Structure formats: C-alpha cells, structure tokens
mmCIF file of C-alpha atoms in Angstrom:
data_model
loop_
_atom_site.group_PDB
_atom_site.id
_atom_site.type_symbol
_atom_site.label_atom_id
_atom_site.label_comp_id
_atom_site.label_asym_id
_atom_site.label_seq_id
_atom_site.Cartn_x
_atom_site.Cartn_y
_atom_site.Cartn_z
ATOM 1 C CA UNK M 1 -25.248 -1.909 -52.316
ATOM 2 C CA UNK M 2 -25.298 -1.990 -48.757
ATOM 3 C CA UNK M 3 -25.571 1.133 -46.713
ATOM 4 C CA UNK M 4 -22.192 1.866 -45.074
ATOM 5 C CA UNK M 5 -22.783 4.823 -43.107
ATOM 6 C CA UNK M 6 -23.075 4.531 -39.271
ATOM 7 C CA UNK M 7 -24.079 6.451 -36.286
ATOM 8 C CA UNK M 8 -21.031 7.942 -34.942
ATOM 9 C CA UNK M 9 -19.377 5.591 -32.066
ATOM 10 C CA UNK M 10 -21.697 2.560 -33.694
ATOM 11 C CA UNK M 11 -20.169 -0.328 -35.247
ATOM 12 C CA UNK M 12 -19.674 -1.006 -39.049
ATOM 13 C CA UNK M 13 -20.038 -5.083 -38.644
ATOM 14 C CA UNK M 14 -23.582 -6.665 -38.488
ATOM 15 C CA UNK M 15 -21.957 -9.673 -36.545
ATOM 16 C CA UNK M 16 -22.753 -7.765 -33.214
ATOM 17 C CA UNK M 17 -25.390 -9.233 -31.259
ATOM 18 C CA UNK M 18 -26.274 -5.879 -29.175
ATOM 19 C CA UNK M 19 -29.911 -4.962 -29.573
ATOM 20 C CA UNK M 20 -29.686 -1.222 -30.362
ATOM 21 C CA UNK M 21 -26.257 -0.147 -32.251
ATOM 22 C CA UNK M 22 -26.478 3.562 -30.598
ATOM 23 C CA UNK M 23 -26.632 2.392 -26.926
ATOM 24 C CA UNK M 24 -23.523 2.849 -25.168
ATOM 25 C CA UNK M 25 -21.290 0.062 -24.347
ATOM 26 C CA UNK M 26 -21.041 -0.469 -21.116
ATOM 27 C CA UNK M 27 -18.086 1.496 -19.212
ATOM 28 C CA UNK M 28 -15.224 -0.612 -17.299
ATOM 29 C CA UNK M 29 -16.664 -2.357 -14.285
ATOM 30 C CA UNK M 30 -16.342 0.035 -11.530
ATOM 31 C CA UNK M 31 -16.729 -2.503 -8.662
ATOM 32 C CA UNK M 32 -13.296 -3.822 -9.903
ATOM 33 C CA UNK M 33 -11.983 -0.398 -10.353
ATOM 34 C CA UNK M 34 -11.090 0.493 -7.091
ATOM 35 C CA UNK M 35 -9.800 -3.328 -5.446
ATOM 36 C CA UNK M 36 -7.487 -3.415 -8.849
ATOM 37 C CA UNK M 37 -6.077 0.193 -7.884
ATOM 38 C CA UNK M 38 -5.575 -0.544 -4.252
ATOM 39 C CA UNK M 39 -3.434 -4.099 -5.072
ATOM 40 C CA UNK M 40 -1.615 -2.047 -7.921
ATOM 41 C CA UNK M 41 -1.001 0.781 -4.996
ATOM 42 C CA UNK M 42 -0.091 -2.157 -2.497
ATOM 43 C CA UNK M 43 2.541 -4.404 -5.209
ATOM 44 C CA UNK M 44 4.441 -1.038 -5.772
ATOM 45 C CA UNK M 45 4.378 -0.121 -2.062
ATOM 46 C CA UNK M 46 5.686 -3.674 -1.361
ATOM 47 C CA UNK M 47 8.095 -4.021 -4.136
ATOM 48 C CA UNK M 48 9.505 -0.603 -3.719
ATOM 49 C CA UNK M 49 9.915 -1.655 0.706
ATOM 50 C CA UNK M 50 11.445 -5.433 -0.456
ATOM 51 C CA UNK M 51 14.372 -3.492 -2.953
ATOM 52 C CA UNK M 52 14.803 -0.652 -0.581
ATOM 53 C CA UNK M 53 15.801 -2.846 2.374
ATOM 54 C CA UNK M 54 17.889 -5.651 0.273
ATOM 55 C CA UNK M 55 19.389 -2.190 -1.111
ATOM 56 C CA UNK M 56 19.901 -0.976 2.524
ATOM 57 C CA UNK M 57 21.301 -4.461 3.948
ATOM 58 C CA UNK M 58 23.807 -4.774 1.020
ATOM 59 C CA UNK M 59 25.308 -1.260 1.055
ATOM 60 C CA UNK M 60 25.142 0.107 4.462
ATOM 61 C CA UNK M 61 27.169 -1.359 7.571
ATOM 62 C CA UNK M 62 25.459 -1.324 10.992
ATOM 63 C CA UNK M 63 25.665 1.975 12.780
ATOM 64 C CA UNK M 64 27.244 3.644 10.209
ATOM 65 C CA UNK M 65 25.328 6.915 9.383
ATOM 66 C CA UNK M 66 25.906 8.033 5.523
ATOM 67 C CA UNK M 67 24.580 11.241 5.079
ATOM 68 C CA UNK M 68 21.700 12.032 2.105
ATOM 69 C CA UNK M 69 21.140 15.641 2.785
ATOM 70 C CA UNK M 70 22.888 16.863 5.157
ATOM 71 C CA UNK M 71 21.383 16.137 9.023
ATOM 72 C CA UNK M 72 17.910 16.225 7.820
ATOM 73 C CA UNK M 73 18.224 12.652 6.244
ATOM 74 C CA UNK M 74 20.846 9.868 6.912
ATOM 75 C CA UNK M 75 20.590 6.707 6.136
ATOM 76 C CA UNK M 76 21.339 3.999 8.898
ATOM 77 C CA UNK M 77 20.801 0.241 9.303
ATOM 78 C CA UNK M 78 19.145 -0.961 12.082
ATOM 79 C CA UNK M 79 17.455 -4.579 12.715
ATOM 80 C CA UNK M 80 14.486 -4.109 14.735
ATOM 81 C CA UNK M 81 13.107 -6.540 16.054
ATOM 82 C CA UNK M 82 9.378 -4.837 17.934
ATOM 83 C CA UNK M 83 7.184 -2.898 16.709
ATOM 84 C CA UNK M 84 7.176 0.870 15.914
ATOM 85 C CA UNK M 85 9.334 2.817 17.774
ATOM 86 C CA UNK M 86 11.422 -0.586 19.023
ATOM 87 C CA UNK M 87 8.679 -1.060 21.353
ATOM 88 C CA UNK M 88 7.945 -4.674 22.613
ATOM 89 C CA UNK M 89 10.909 -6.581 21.129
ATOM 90 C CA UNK M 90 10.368 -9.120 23.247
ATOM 91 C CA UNK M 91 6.920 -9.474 21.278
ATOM 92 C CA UNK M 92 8.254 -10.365 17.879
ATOM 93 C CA UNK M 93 6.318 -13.328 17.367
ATOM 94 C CA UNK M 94 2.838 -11.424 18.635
ATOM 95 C CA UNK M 95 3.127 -8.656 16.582
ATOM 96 C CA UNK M 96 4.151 -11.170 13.818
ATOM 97 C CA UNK M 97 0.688 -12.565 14.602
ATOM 98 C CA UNK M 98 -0.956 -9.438 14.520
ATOM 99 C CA UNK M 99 0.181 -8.564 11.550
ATOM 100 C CA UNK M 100 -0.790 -11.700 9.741
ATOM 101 C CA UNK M 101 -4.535 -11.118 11.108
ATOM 102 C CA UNK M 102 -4.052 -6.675 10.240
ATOM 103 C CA UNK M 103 -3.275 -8.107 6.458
ATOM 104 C CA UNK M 104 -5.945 -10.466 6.017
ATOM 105 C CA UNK M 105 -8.537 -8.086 7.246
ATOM 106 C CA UNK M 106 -6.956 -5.576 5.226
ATOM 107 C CA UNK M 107 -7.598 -7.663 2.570
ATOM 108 C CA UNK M 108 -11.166 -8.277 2.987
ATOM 109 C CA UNK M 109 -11.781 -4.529 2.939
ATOM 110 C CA UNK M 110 -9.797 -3.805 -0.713
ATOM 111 C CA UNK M 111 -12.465 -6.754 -2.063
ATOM 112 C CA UNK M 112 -14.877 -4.323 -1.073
ATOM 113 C CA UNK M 113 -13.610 -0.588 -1.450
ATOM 114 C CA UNK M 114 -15.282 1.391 -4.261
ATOM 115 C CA UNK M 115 -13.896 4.993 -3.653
ATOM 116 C CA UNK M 116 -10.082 5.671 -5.279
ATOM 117 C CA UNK M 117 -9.063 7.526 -2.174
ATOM 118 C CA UNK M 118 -9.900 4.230 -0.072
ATOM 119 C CA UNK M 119 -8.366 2.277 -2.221
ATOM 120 C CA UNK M 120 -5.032 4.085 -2.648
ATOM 121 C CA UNK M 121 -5.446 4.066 1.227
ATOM 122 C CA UNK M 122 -6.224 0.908 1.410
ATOM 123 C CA UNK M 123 -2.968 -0.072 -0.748
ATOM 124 C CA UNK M 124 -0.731 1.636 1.333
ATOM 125 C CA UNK M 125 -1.934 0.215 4.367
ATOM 126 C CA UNK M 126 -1.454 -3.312 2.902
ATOM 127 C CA UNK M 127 2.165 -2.801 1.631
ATOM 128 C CA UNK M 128 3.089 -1.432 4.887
ATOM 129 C CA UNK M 129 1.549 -4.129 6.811
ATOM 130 C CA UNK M 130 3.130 -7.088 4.274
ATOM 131 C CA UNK M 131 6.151 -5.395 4.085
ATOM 132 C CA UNK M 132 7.236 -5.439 7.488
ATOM 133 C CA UNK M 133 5.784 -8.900 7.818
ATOM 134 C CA UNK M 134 7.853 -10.213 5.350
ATOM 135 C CA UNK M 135 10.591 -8.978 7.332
ATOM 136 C CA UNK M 136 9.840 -10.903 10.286
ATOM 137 C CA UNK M 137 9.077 -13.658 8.110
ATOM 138 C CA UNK M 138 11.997 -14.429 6.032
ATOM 139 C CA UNK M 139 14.671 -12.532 7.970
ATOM 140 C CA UNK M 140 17.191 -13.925 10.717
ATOM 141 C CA UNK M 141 16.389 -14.741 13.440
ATOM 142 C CA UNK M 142 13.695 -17.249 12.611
ATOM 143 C CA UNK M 143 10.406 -17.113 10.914
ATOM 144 C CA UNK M 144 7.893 -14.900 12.375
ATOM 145 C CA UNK M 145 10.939 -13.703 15.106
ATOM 146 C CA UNK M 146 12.962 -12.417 12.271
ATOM 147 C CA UNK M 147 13.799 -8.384 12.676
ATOM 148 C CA UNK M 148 12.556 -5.830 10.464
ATOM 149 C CA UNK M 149 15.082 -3.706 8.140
ATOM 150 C CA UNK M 150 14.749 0.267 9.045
ATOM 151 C CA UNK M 151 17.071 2.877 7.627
ATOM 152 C CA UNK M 152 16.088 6.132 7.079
ATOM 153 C CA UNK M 153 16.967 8.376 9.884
ATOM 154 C CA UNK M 154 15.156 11.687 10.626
ATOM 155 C CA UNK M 155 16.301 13.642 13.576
ATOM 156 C CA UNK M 156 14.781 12.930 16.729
ATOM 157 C CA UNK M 157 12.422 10.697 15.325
ATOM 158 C CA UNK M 158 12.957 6.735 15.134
ATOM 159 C CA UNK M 159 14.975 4.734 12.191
ATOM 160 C CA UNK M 160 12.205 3.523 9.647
ATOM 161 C CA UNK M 161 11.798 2.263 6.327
ATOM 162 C CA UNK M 162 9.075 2.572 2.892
ATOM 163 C CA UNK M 163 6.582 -0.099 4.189
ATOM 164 C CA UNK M 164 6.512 2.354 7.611
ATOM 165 C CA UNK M 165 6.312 5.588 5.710
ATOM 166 C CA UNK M 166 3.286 3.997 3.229
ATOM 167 C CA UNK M 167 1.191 2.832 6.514
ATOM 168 C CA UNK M 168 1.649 6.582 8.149
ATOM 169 C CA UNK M 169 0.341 7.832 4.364
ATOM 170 C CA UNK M 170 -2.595 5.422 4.749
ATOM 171 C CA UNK M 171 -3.411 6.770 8.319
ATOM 172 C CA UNK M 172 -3.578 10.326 7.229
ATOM 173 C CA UNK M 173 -5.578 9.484 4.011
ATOM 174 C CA UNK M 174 -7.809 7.870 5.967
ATOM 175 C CA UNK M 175 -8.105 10.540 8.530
ATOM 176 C CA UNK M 176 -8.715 13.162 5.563
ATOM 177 C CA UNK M 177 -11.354 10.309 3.754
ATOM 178 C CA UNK M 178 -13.168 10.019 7.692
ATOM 179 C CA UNK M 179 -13.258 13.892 8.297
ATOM 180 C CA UNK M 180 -14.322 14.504 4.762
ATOM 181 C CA UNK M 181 -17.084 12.053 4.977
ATOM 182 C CA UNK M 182 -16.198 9.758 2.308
ATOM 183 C CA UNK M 183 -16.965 5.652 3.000
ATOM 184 C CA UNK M 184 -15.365 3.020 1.545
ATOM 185 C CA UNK M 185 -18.072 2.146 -0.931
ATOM 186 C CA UNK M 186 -18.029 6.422 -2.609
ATOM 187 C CA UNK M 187 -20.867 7.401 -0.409
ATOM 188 C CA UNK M 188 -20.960 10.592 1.969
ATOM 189 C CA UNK M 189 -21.912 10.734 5.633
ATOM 190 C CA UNK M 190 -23.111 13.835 6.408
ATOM 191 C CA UNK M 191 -23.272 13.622 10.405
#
C-alpha cells in the first residue's frame, strides 16, 4: 500500500516533475508585479476620466454652475482647449503632440517599474496623460485640436477634471517616492 502521507504544503500526486517535493514553489513573478499594477491603476484612472466627462457633457449645460457641496465644489462644463490652467490654446495641436510623446515614455517606464508606489504613480500619471489626450483626440474640433472636458470647480482654482486630479496624485507620489529615496526598480538612494 502506498504511503499517503506528505510533507505539509507538498503534493499528493507523483506526476510532478519538481526535483525536491519540500522546495517552495516559486512565488508570483515580481518583475510583472508592479507593470500589471500600474496598467490596472492607469485603465481605472482612464475609465473612471472617459465616464466622468461623457457624464459631465450629457448632464451639465455650459456655464451653468450646479452646486455639490455648497461653494466648496460645483460642477461646471467647460471645453478647454490648452493646457493646464487654459494656457496656450492656441497650442492645441503641440501639446496634443506632447502628450502623445509624455504617454509613450510613460509607457516605457511602467515596463520597467518594480516598486508598488512607482507603479501606482506611474498609473496615475498615464491615465492622466491618455485621458486628456483622448480628449483632444476624439473631441470637436478636430483630431488632435479637439478641447478637453473639465468640470469640477474649486474656488479660485481652475475648472478640471479626474485625468487632471490623477496626474497632480502622481506628482506628489512621486515627490514623496524622490524625497524618501525610493527608485523605480525598489532600491534606496541614500544621498
């Protein structure tokens, strides 16, 4: 009668090819870890900026304010067609440009990120980036001229939307990951 007892954690079936039933199978692949974490971080950010602003262009007018609490948020449509802070909107199809390079080099950075922090960073940074530049790509009035889709309203501070508020969370995860000392691949700089 065959022995049926095992070492705890060890297979039962004799059809396994390891060598040594008691080593420890390898863990999940931790160089894919952290890229599959910052494009899971970057799809939400992205899909949650793409419903937000079809949300926003179906259900509030232009200029109308509606208020969300109180003063301290409103939500207003606005089409803008520059950058942050309507600056250079007579640059659409520049910063269109720009942003098609900022996403690709994004990109080449998640392929290579091996720290969570970086990667969540890194995530945001992309959905913000893509967001926006699927604005300008799909939306009147043309592609790569077409204006971006901001409507939360702060006040004193410019109209904005998620993809904005996800690359502002990237910049100060990043600044925390710098001054902390962290790099991109888990290692600490202690300079």
């Amino acid at each position: 009668m065959p022995d049926l007892q095992a070492a705890r954690g060890a297979s039962l079936s004799t059809s396994e090819t390891s060598a040594d039933p008691l080593e420890p199978s390898p863990g999940p692949d931790r160089r894919r870890a952290a890229p599959l974490l910052a494009l899971a971080v970057g799809a939400f950010g992205l899909g949650l900026d793409v419903v937000s602003k079809q949300l926003a262009v179906n259900r509030l007018d232009g200029g109308e304010s509606v208020s969300v609490i109180g003063d301290l948020l409103r939500l207003r449509l606005v089409l803008n067609p520059g950058a942050a802070f309507s600056a250079g909107e007579s640059f659409t199809l520049v910063i269109s440009l720009v942003a098609v390079v900022a996403a690709v080099v994004i990109s080449a950075y998640v392929v290579k990120v091996r720290h969570r922090g970086w990667a969540v960073a890194l995530g945001l940074m992309l959905a913000g980036v893509v967001g926006n530049l699927v604005d300008r790509v799909f939306r009147p009035p043309g592609p790569l001229r077409g204006h971006v889709v901001d409507f939360f309203e702060l006040p004193n501070w410019p109209v904005f939307n998620v993809a904005d508020i996800c690359i502002n969370a990237a910049a100060v995860l990043a600044v925390v990951l710098l001054v902390r000392g962290i790099r991109m691949d888990g290692t600490r700089h202690d300079g």
